[in-house]
Amino acid sequence: MAKSSVKASAKPAPSINIGISEKDRAAIAKGLSRVLADTYTLYLTTHNFHWNVTGPMFNTLHQMFMVQYTELWAAVDPVAERIRSLGHPAPGSYAQFSKLASVPDAPTVPPKALEMVRILVQGHEAVARTARELFPLADKAGDEPTADLLTQRLTVHEQTAWMLRSLLEE
C-alpha cells in the first residue's frame, strides 16, 4: 500500500486588521494585562477572606465576599479574551500577575473582619484606577469593545468599593 505524502502547508495566520494600529493594540493589551492581574489578585484575596472571615459579621461578610469573588472570577475571562482579540497573549501565571498587579497580595495571616473590608475597598479602588488609566488610550484608538469592557469594570469596582466602605462607617 502506497503512502500518501501530503504535506500540510503551514500558512501563517493572516495579520490583524481591525482598524486599530499594532502600536495601539500592543499598548491596550499591556494595559488590559494590568487590569487582568489586578482583577485576578483581588479575586484571590476576596476568596481568601471568604474562607477566613470570623466574628459577629461572619454570615453577612461570608455571603458578600462569595458574591464578590464570583463576580471577579467571571470578569477575568472577558478581559483575557479581549487581550487575545487584540493579537497578544494574555498573562496567566502568578509570577506574571505579581509583576503586573497594583493590588497587593492577601496578607499571610487573615486580618480581622473589618480590616478585610478595608483591604477590599483599597483593592477595588486600585482596579478602578488601573482601568481608568487605560480608558483614554482605548477611546483615542477607537477601541469601543475595550472601552465598553473598562466602563463595565469601573462600574462594578466603584460600586463594590462604595458598598464595602459603607460597612466601615460608624
Coordinates of C-alpha atoms in Angstrom, one line a residue:
M1 CA 0.0 0.0 0.0
A2 CA 1.5 3.3 -1.1
K3 CA 1.7 6.0 1.5
S4 CA 0.3 9.3 0.6
S5 CA 2.8 12.1 1.2
V6 CA 0.5 15.0 1.6
K7 CA 2.3 17.9 3.3
A8 CA 0.2 20.2 5.3
S9 CA 1.1 23.6 4.1
A10 CA 1.6 25.8 7.2
K11 CA 0.3 29.2 6.2
P12 CA 1.0 32.0 8.6
A13 CA -2.1 33.4 10.3
P14 CA -3.4 36.4 8.5
S15 CA -2.4 39.7 10.0
I16 CA -4.8 41.5 12.2
N17 CA -6.7 44.3 10.5
I18 CA -9.4 45.5 12.8
G19 CA -8.9 49.3 12.4
I20 CA -6.6 49.7 15.4
S21 CA -2.9 50.0 14.8
E22 CA -0.4 47.4 16.0
K23 CA 1.1 50.0 18.3
D24 CA -2.2 50.9 19.9
R25 CA -3.2 47.2 20.1
A26 CA 0.0 46.4 21.9
A27 CA -0.4 49.3 24.4
I28 CA -4.0 48.4 25.0
A29 CA -3.2 44.8 25.6
K30 CA -0.4 45.8 28.0
G31 CA -3.0 47.9 29.9
L32 CA -5.5 45.1 29.9
S33 CA -2.9 42.7 31.2
R34 CA -2.6 45.0 34.2
V35 CA -6.4 45.0 34.6
L36 CA -6.4 41.2 34.4
A37 CA -3.6 40.9 37.0
D38 CA -5.4 43.3 39.4
T39 CA -8.7 41.5 38.9
Y40 CA -7.2 38.1 39.5
T41 CA -5.3 39.2 42.6
L42 CA -8.4 40.8 44.0
Y43 CA -10.4 37.7 43.2
L44 CA -7.9 35.6 45.1
T45 CA -7.8 37.9 48.1
T46 CA -11.6 38.1 48.2
H47 CA -11.9 34.3 48.1
N48 CA -9.3 34.0 50.8
F49 CA -11.3 36.4 53.0
H50 CA -14.5 34.4 52.3
W51 CA -12.8 31.3 53.7
N52 CA -11.2 33.0 56.7
V53 CA -13.6 35.7 57.9
T54 CA -14.7 35.4 61.5
G55 CA -16.6 37.4 64.1
P56 CA -20.1 38.8 64.6
M57 CA -20.5 39.8 60.9
F58 CA -19.4 36.3 59.7
N59 CA -22.7 35.4 57.9
T60 CA -23.0 38.8 56.2
L61 CA -19.4 39.0 55.1
H62 CA -19.0 35.4 54.1
Q63 CA -22.0 35.7 51.8
M64 CA -21.0 39.2 50.5
F65 CA -17.4 38.0 49.7
M66 CA -18.8 35.0 47.9
V67 CA -20.9 37.3 45.6
Q68 CA -17.9 39.5 45.0
Y69 CA -15.4 36.7 44.3
T70 CA -17.9 35.1 41.9
E71 CA -18.2 38.3 40.0
L72 CA -14.5 38.8 39.9
W73 CA -14.0 35.2 38.6
A74 CA -16.5 35.8 35.8
A75 CA -14.7 39.1 34.9
V76 CA -11.2 37.6 34.2
D77 CA -12.2 35.6 31.1
P78 CA -13.6 38.6 29.1
V79 CA -10.5 40.7 29.9
A80 CA -8.1 37.9 28.9
E81 CA -10.1 37.2 25.7
R82 CA -10.0 40.9 24.8
I83 CA -6.2 40.8 25.1
R84 CA -6.3 37.8 22.7
S85 CA -8.6 39.5 20.3
L86 CA -6.1 42.3 20.1
G87 CA -3.5 39.7 19.0
H88 CA -1.5 39.4 22.2
P89 CA -1.0 36.6 24.7
A90 CA -2.8 37.0 28.0
P91 CA -0.7 36.7 31.1
G92 CA -1.8 33.7 33.2
S93 CA 0.8 32.9 35.9
Y94 CA 1.2 34.1 39.5
A95 CA 4.7 35.3 38.6
Q96 CA 3.3 37.4 35.7
F97 CA 0.4 38.7 37.8
S98 CA 2.7 39.7 40.7
K99 CA 4.8 41.8 38.3
L100 CA 1.8 43.4 36.7
A101 CA -0.7 43.9 39.6
S102 CA -1.0 47.1 41.6
V103 CA -3.3 45.2 44.0
P104 CA -1.1 43.8 46.8
D105 CA -1.3 40.1 47.6
A106 CA -3.5 39.0 50.5
P107 CA -1.9 39.1 54.0
T108 CA -0.4 35.7 55.0
V109 CA -2.3 35.9 58.3
P110 CA -6.0 36.6 57.9
P111 CA -6.9 40.0 59.4
K112 CA -9.9 40.8 61.4
A113 CA -13.2 41.2 59.5
L114 CA -13.3 45.0 59.2
E115 CA -9.6 45.1 58.1
M116 CA -10.6 42.6 55.4
V117 CA -13.3 45.1 54.3
R118 CA -10.7 47.9 54.3
I119 CA -8.3 45.9 52.2
L120 CA -11.0 45.0 49.7
V121 CA -12.1 48.7 49.4
Q122 CA -8.4 49.5 48.6
G123 CA -8.3 46.6 46.1
H124 CA -11.4 47.7 44.2
E125 CA -10.3 51.3 44.1
A126 CA -6.9 50.1 42.7
V127 CA -8.5 48.1 39.9
A128 CA -10.7 51.1 39.1
R129 CA -7.6 53.3 38.8
T130 CA -5.9 50.8 36.6
A131 CA -8.9 50.6 34.3
R132 CA -9.4 54.4 34.3
E133 CA -5.7 54.9 33.3
L134 CA -6.3 52.7 30.2
F135 CA -9.6 54.2 29.1
P136 CA -8.2 57.3 27.3
L137 CA -6.0 55.1 25.1
A138 CA -8.8 52.8 24.2
D139 CA -11.1 55.7 23.5
K140 CA -8.5 57.5 21.4
A141 CA -7.7 54.3 19.4
G142 CA -11.4 53.8 18.6
D143 CA -11.4 50.6 20.6
E144 CA -15.0 50.5 21.6
P145 CA -15.0 46.9 22.9
T146 CA -12.2 47.7 25.3
A147 CA -13.8 51.0 26.3
D148 CA -17.1 49.2 26.9
L149 CA -15.3 46.5 29.0
L150 CA -13.5 49.1 31.0
T151 CA -16.7 51.0 31.6
Q152 CA -18.4 47.8 32.9
R153 CA -15.4 47.1 35.2
L154 CA -15.3 50.6 36.5
T155 CA -19.0 50.4 37.4
V156 CA -18.5 47.2 39.3
H157 CA -15.4 48.2 41.2
E158 CA -16.6 51.7 42.2
Q159 CA -20.0 50.3 43.3
T160 CA -18.4 47.5 45.3
A161 CA -15.9 49.9 46.9
W162 CA -18.8 52.1 48.0
M163 CA -20.8 49.2 49.4
L164 CA -17.8 47.9 51.4
R165 CA -16.9 51.4 52.5
S166 CA -20.4 51.7 53.9
L167 CA -19.7 48.9 56.3
L168 CA -16.8 50.9 57.8
E169 CA -18.9 53.9 58.8
E170 CA -19.7 54.4 62.5

